[in-house]
Amino acid sequence: MRALARAPVDVLLIDRCNHHTFQPLLYQVATAGLAAPSIAAPLRHILRQQRNVTVYLGDVQGVDALAHTVTVNEQRHGYDYLVLATGTTHAYFGHEQWAGHAPGLKTLEDAFVIRARILNAFEQAEMSVDEAARAAWLSFVVVGGGPTGVELAGTLAEIARHTLKQEFRHIEPARSRVRLIEAGPRVLPAFPPKLSAAAQRQLERLGVEVATGHAITEVSAEGVRVGGQSIAARTVLWAAGVAASPLGRLAGAQLDRVGRVQVAADLSVPAHPDIFIAGDLASIAGPHGPVPGIAPAAKQMGRHVARAIEARLAGRAASAFRYHHHGLLATVGRMAAVVDLGWLRLTGLVAWWFWLMAHIYFLIGFRNRLVVLIDWAAAYFTYERGARIIVRSDQRE
Amino acid sequence: MRALARAPVDVLLIDRCNHHTFQPLLYQVATAGLAAPSIAAPLRHILRQQRNVTVYLGDVQGVDALAHTVTVNEQRHGYDYLVLATGTTHAYFGHEQWAGHAPGLKTLEDAFVIRARILNAFEQAEMSVDEAARAAWLSFVVVGGGPTGVELAGTLAEIARHTLKQEFRHIEPARSRVRLIEAGPRVLPAFPPKLSAAAQRQLERLGVEVATGHAITEVSAEGVRVGGQSIAARTVLWAAGVAASPLGRLAGAQLDRVGRVQVAADLSVPAHPDIFIAGDLASIAGPHGPVPGIAPAAKQMGRHVARAIEARLAGRAASAFRYHHHGLLATVGRMAAVVDLGWLRLTGLVAWWFWLMAHIYFLIGFRNRLVVLIDWAAAYFTYERGARIIVRSDQRE
């Protein structure tokens, strides 16, 4: 987008949100650590200086790859080049009915729903009359041991043990059980086994019960079934599975198993060379296996697509996308994280500081950085979380 | 509540929200100036040190003044003394069907709805194809010239003229029309006429069209009818009318015209001396006319009720409530406000600074104060507003 600032093109940016969300910190909004505006920047404000960009707020209802048009808000817009960067969301492995019981975390709206579920669980526990009901409200299950699942589980344990201390009269929040359930053999599968093991140790030190090699077979309002055993839990959070945005299909492209678009070397769609795919929606091989669905990869793709379009306009062939892997970060919780830069691997406090600095640095907008720093400093010293509000519209099943 | 900290009582605090909202700054959340957590403090956190307080989250479904019980979340709780402080909300003068077209501002949820309406209006205008539709999206009507209406109208004008400058390609946000419609003879009727006039001048300087002496006769999705004339406006905000919480009626008390409870001198309900009323829900005469429905009065009542209960427990008669009026503040917009301390009256920049300091001072929690200061400083110098995000769940009609 911004890479096209000086290109001889008119850009129409279509987004269903009016803001860019800083995904890596979304879990902090979901766990009441940060206010939503701290990790969201209005698209118009980011792009206001870029005169060749028009921003439209809406859903893309259709793509006509032959007529070269996209339909948004019942209006058709022609294009010379179409860039799809609509990413992926979580998937319930064909059990869509689980969604209501186990919300996932991809948008700010999801974050508000999860925040309300978590905070409300303790409220309901406080008011419960019988022991079993109380225990079920104080039982939390996080499904999926990827970065999001690890972040949510670690933060949940911190909230139960520290943030809510002293605040209840009938329950002991520290007695809550937080379970992280991963179907694969280890948490953070994208990291080296050593770091996965370190992450699991750190989670357990925070009070999270980690169960690997267990697939969820059922999710209901009462809890989950895993390995033939039932776990009573009124709060189940979903951080497993990947499903690509349906726009890939709309574009008539060839999709991989989870619906990502199999792109050519220059990130264009083989059948429709005027359509480019950037970000998680693109399925492409990198030097060491497939390019991971992480923000740095998406940014590299965005820049490449801009260059590719400029090349095409200049009558040159677009070069092949080359992914540069800088590393992986994941935070586990308070003073706990893992960092894998390939040549450098960190765990614990050092990794946490590294994670902290990197995320502050990449947060858009000075004000946000400052406010986030203040919130984190306050949380660090007081364990209090600045965004502990439940708004009714978020309390839906 | 906190005034009962050292009283020999057990306190059950029942609230439908898990947080205390700093009402005077609610309009800033509604106009995307502040993030919700900046003006909300979790009740449990505020009261965590007060061991004789239990907090329950829920709606009071019933009050049985004879059996001395309240019902919340299907559970009955007995009481020796009941304090009702459920306040008032906006009223549509019997036209409840207007509510969907003209949201009012009493809760954070309301603020999110209004924020989404305002921001979305400019988005829709940008995408509108015909001139009339565009003009209707850029036409804003605020109904009611009290403090909230004045704040909303003034801030709307600032957003249109400054915040959104440069950000659109097909519209000129500064061309928006912001109308403030007041049925009475002047805005801020609770202030001296001189200050009302000053407030109106300041509003007009900010670009607001003020119409006094005009009552709204119809509100629809297309706009409003006032004085036999139709005004096309896709965004109508409601800041008029007062309706007391229905709990007064539940308590079987005698109500005034708008449903407030007519209380005895000690703020108890004549028919049920064990029930006290505090805040906007109480209707009582002060030295100069009825006690106004403002935060300082509510706080004084809260303290008085605590003293009254302590007196009753000690077998003494409760003293009569005496209201001390310290003054009225209202902000009009950027560097514009009015202050009436009786002995001192301020307008313009001075009044604005006075307003700013007073509100920062009364904001609960150091962190909030700091973050609010940063947001305001940023807004002051850049005109940018830190909370410009639309979340889908808020976009309901």
XYZ file of C-alpha atoms in Angstrom, chain B:
397
model
C -20.257 3.019 49.795
C -16.731 3.870 50.814
C -18.235 6.086 53.536
C -19.422 2.850 55.162
C -15.912 1.408 55.338
C -15.683 1.721 59.100
C -19.378 1.149 59.856
C -20.386 -2.129 61.592
C -22.206 -3.337 58.476
C -21.903 -5.816 55.653
C -22.416 -4.140 52.288
C -23.638 -5.896 49.160
C -23.005 -3.718 46.116
C -25.121 -4.718 43.131
C -24.324 -3.141 39.768
C -25.140 -4.124 36.217
C -21.675 -2.948 35.189
C -18.409 -4.272 36.577
C -16.964 -0.777 36.459
C -17.554 2.747 37.652
C -17.896 5.091 34.688
C -16.683 8.669 34.956
C -19.812 10.140 33.370
C -18.501 13.673 32.743
C -16.033 12.339 30.153
C -18.378 9.840 28.526
C -18.876 12.209 25.581
C -15.138 11.971 24.909
C -15.421 8.210 24.455
C -18.466 8.744 22.238
C -16.503 11.185 20.077
C -13.428 8.941 19.859
C -11.259 11.188 22.001
C -10.653 8.707 24.783
C -10.539 4.937 25.117
C -13.250 3.490 27.332
C -10.856 2.065 29.947
C -9.498 5.565 30.531
C -12.762 6.656 32.135
C -13.805 3.354 33.715
C -12.497 1.779 36.901
C -13.404 -1.792 37.938
C -15.628 -1.693 41.032
C -13.819 -4.645 42.578
C -10.509 -2.925 42.220
C -11.753 0.308 43.785
C -13.249 -1.605 46.723
C -10.787 -4.485 47.104
C -9.394 -3.166 50.396
C -12.835 -2.690 51.913
C -13.403 -6.103 53.453
C -17.034 -5.480 54.425
C -18.096 -5.050 50.787
C -19.214 -7.829 48.445
C -19.742 -6.914 44.782
C -22.344 -8.671 42.634
C -22.696 -8.112 38.900
C -26.289 -8.178 37.754
C -29.655 -6.534 37.294
C -32.006 -6.039 40.215
C -35.174 -7.779 39.056
C -37.259 -6.903 42.070
C -37.443 -5.136 45.411
C -39.753 -6.386 48.143
C -39.930 -3.473 50.551
C -42.141 -5.422 52.990
C -40.074 -8.621 53.066
C -36.871 -6.527 52.934
C -35.379 -8.423 50.006
C -33.903 -7.589 46.606
C -33.799 -10.111 43.789
C -30.726 -10.201 41.564
C -29.821 -12.981 39.103
C -32.832 -14.985 40.383
C -31.424 -14.891 43.939
C -33.156 -13.101 46.816
C -30.994 -11.178 49.243
C -32.334 -9.804 52.504
C -31.410 -6.318 53.681
C -31.678 -4.174 56.770
C -31.139 -1.025 54.745
C -31.447 -0.636 50.991
C -29.767 2.202 49.123
C -30.974 2.855 45.594
C -28.616 4.927 43.464
C -29.605 3.808 39.994
C -29.888 7.299 38.590
C -31.676 8.496 35.510
C -31.427 7.999 31.770
C -32.507 10.014 28.734
C -36.177 10.018 27.723
C -37.909 10.259 24.370
C -41.064 11.909 25.707
C -43.153 8.842 24.956
C -41.612 8.331 21.499
C -39.550 5.277 22.387
C -39.494 4.324 18.709
C -37.086 7.238 18.205
C -34.436 5.511 20.326
C -33.112 3.401 17.450
C -32.661 6.451 15.218
C -31.324 8.796 17.890
C -29.123 7.048 20.466
C -28.610 8.712 23.823
C -25.480 8.773 25.953
C -25.588 7.270 29.427
C -23.324 4.201 29.348
C -20.076 3.125 27.713
C -22.157 0.924 25.443
C -24.079 4.013 24.312
C -20.761 5.755 23.744
C -19.541 2.976 21.447
C -22.772 3.083 19.475
C -22.527 6.865 19.029
C -18.828 6.646 18.141
C -19.597 4.090 15.452
C -22.482 6.198 14.089
C -20.367 9.334 13.833
C -17.328 7.693 12.234
C -19.449 5.573 9.928
C -21.390 8.615 8.699
C -18.238 10.085 7.143
C -17.343 6.684 5.660
C -20.777 6.401 4.045
C -20.585 9.983 2.769
C -17.241 9.217 1.113
C -18.831 6.285 -0.725
C -22.145 7.932 -1.591
C -22.816 8.372 -5.282
C -25.487 11.080 -5.258
C -25.243 14.523 -3.710
C -28.388 14.292 -1.556
C -27.303 11.053 0.112
C -23.859 12.515 0.723
C -25.296 15.664 2.281
C -27.570 13.621 4.554
C -24.568 11.612 5.803
C -22.702 14.851 6.471
C -25.638 16.316 8.382
C -25.613 15.850 12.158
C -28.395 16.790 14.554
C -27.925 16.889 18.315
C -31.205 17.106 20.226
C -31.009 18.858 23.583
C -28.966 21.868 24.656
C -27.872 20.618 28.069
C -24.213 19.940 28.898
C -24.145 16.625 26.993
C -25.738 18.086 23.879
C -23.388 21.054 23.926
C -20.346 18.787 24.391
C -21.394 16.457 21.583
C -22.201 19.255 19.125
C -19.003 21.163 19.838
C -16.840 18.070 19.494
C -18.634 16.971 16.314
C -17.816 20.323 14.747
C -14.173 19.946 15.753
C -13.977 16.430 14.283
C -15.503 17.595 10.999
C -13.360 20.718 10.669
C -10.045 19.509 12.032
C -9.657 15.828 12.889
C -10.750 14.474 9.508
C -9.088 17.133 7.392
C -7.233 15.661 4.373
C -8.440 12.154 5.112
C -11.154 11.868 2.463
C -11.002 12.070 -1.321
C -14.642 12.564 -2.376
C -15.952 14.704 0.492
C -14.928 17.782 2.417
C -15.702 16.881 6.053
C -15.471 20.571 6.993
C -18.602 21.074 4.890
C -20.585 18.968 7.372
C -23.508 20.652 9.112
C -23.811 20.199 12.851
C -27.093 21.401 14.330
C -27.887 21.670 18.021
C -31.625 21.839 18.623
C -32.975 22.905 22.013
C -36.689 23.151 22.795
C -36.152 25.716 25.552
C -35.223 29.367 25.074
C -31.452 28.841 25.560
C -28.676 26.270 25.772
C -27.343 25.204 29.187
C -30.551 26.294 30.930
C -29.074 25.474 34.348
C -26.537 28.284 33.871
C -27.098 32.042 34.138
C -28.416 33.544 30.854
C -25.103 35.382 30.299
C -23.181 32.087 30.287
C -25.779 30.406 28.078
C -25.271 33.206 25.568
C -21.501 32.810 25.834
C -21.787 29.052 25.284
C -23.934 29.606 22.189
C -21.427 32.115 20.785
C -18.602 29.650 21.376
C -20.571 26.859 19.703
C -21.259 29.031 16.688
C -17.593 29.982 16.481
C -16.825 26.243 16.329
C -19.262 25.934 13.430
C -22.357 24.581 15.189
C -25.767 25.873 14.074
C -27.738 26.437 17.270
C -31.550 26.507 17.148
C -33.344 27.246 20.430
C -37.088 27.298 21.059
C -37.604 24.433 18.623
C -39.072 21.096 19.718
C -38.465 17.939 17.697
C -41.765 16.519 16.435
C -40.402 13.479 14.585
C -37.251 11.390 14.313
C -36.681 8.835 11.574
C -33.788 7.124 9.806
C -33.833 10.037 7.322
C -33.659 12.837 9.844
C -35.863 14.972 12.068
C -38.862 17.239 11.835
C -38.693 20.443 13.839
C -41.046 23.416 13.666
C -42.882 21.906 10.718
C -39.643 21.716 8.761
C -37.754 18.548 7.784
C -34.000 18.280 8.275
C -32.253 15.464 6.420
C -29.674 13.910 8.761
C -28.480 10.321 8.913
C -26.941 10.900 12.335
C -29.168 12.122 15.134
C -27.908 12.115 18.712
C -30.281 12.378 21.659
C -29.324 14.488 24.663
C -32.773 15.538 25.857
C -35.221 14.431 28.485
C -34.785 12.682 31.784
C -36.376 9.429 32.927
C -35.600 7.952 36.305
C -34.573 4.340 36.759
C -37.635 2.086 37.230
C -36.236 0.824 40.535
C -37.914 3.712 42.341
C -41.278 2.330 41.294
C -40.226 -1.197 42.260
C -39.557 0.131 45.741
C -43.172 1.310 45.916
C -42.106 4.886 46.514
C -43.889 8.109 45.501
C -42.445 9.460 42.264
C -42.243 12.894 40.683
C -43.117 13.738 37.075
C -40.043 12.035 35.582
C -40.087 9.079 37.946
C -37.632 10.290 40.565
C -38.334 9.259 44.133
C -39.675 11.986 46.399
C -37.548 11.410 49.476
C -37.792 12.565 53.104
C -35.320 15.086 54.487
C -32.860 12.298 55.398
C -33.088 10.860 51.837
C -35.149 7.865 52.980
C -38.406 6.798 51.334
C -41.291 8.021 53.518
C -43.319 4.832 53.101
C -40.244 2.649 53.665
C -37.767 4.340 56.018
C -35.253 1.513 55.552
C -34.841 2.413 51.892
C -32.596 5.350 51.019
C -32.233 7.069 47.666
C -28.998 8.698 46.535
C -27.991 10.486 43.346
C -30.101 11.508 40.371
C -32.860 9.105 41.375
C -33.681 11.271 44.421
C -36.030 14.212 44.068
C -35.466 16.720 46.872
C -35.484 20.470 47.326
C -32.235 22.308 47.948
C -31.612 25.837 49.244
C -32.100 27.291 45.749
C -34.613 25.033 44.006
C -34.351 21.269 43.520
C -30.962 19.588 44.007
C -29.446 19.254 40.484
C -28.678 15.850 38.989
C -24.911 16.277 38.959
C -22.043 14.187 40.271
C -21.128 16.409 43.237
C -24.710 16.287 44.530
C -24.770 12.493 44.149
C -21.518 12.161 46.104
C -22.873 14.362 48.897
C -26.007 12.219 49.050
C -23.936 9.033 49.181
C -21.973 10.328 52.151
C -25.159 11.507 53.849
C -26.890 8.131 53.456
C -23.866 6.422 55.019
C -24.026 8.816 57.986
C -27.804 8.306 58.216
C -27.452 4.535 58.380
C -24.743 4.814 61.016
C -27.035 7.112 63.045
C -29.941 4.666 62.781
C -27.679 1.804 63.890
C -26.621 3.895 66.874
C -30.288 4.449 67.676
C -30.102 8.120 66.755
C -32.359 9.872 64.269
C -30.781 10.620 60.895
C -30.102 14.300 60.225
C -31.554 16.131 57.240
C -29.545 16.215 53.985
C -28.115 19.622 53.242
C -26.891 20.171 49.676
C -23.823 22.351 49.168
C -23.698 23.747 45.657
C -20.122 24.331 44.499
C -20.945 25.323 40.964
C -21.510 24.117 37.427
C -19.042 23.402 34.634
C -19.734 22.680 30.995
C -17.291 22.330 28.145
C -18.248 23.550 24.702
C -15.281 22.331 22.737
C -11.701 23.118 21.968
C -10.600 25.842 24.401
C -14.203 26.769 25.084
C -16.213 26.187 28.246
C -18.362 27.931 30.830
C -17.904 27.895 34.596
C -20.408 29.159 37.168
C -19.205 29.074 40.759
C -21.800 31.643 41.802
C -19.141 34.066 43.060
C -17.067 33.487 39.914
C -18.125 33.114 36.302
C -15.714 32.175 33.526
C -16.025 31.604 29.791
C -13.697 30.692 26.922
C -10.113 29.600 27.387
C -9.885 30.257 31.136
C -13.063 28.293 31.763
C -11.708 25.506 29.570
C -8.515 25.207 31.589
C -10.565 25.225 34.785
C -12.765 22.463 33.364
C -9.725 20.466 32.252
C -8.016 20.578 35.636
C -11.197 19.768 37.545
C -11.925 16.725 35.395
C -8.406 15.381 35.459
C -8.453 15.789 39.222
C -11.664 13.844 39.690
C -10.754 11.041 37.308
C -10.281 7.859 39.300
C -6.834 6.283 39.242
C -3.459 7.751 38.563
C -2.873 5.733 35.407
C -6.101 6.975 33.873
C -5.227 10.569 34.645
C -1.847 10.188 32.984
C -3.200 8.456 29.901
C -6.017 10.979 29.545
C -3.511 13.820 29.804
C -1.414 12.252 27.058
C -4.432 11.715 24.821
C -5.574 15.276 25.358
C -2.125 16.721 24.793
C -1.842 14.719 21.572
C -5.322 15.811 20.492
C -4.584 19.414 21.359
C -1.514 19.615 19.161
C -2.487 17.245 16.350
C -6.321 17.389 16.395
C -6.092 13.612 16.044
C -8.394 11.559 18.266
C -6.926 8.439 19.780
C -9.936 6.148 19.771
C -11.138 6.324 16.188
C -12.113 2.692 15.802
C -15.402 1.234 14.658
C -16.200 -2.212 16.001
C -18.899 -4.072 14.139
C -20.990 -5.042 17.139
C -21.554 -1.340 17.758
C -22.993 -0.695 14.317
C -26.586 -1.484 15.120
C -29.536 0.685 14.249
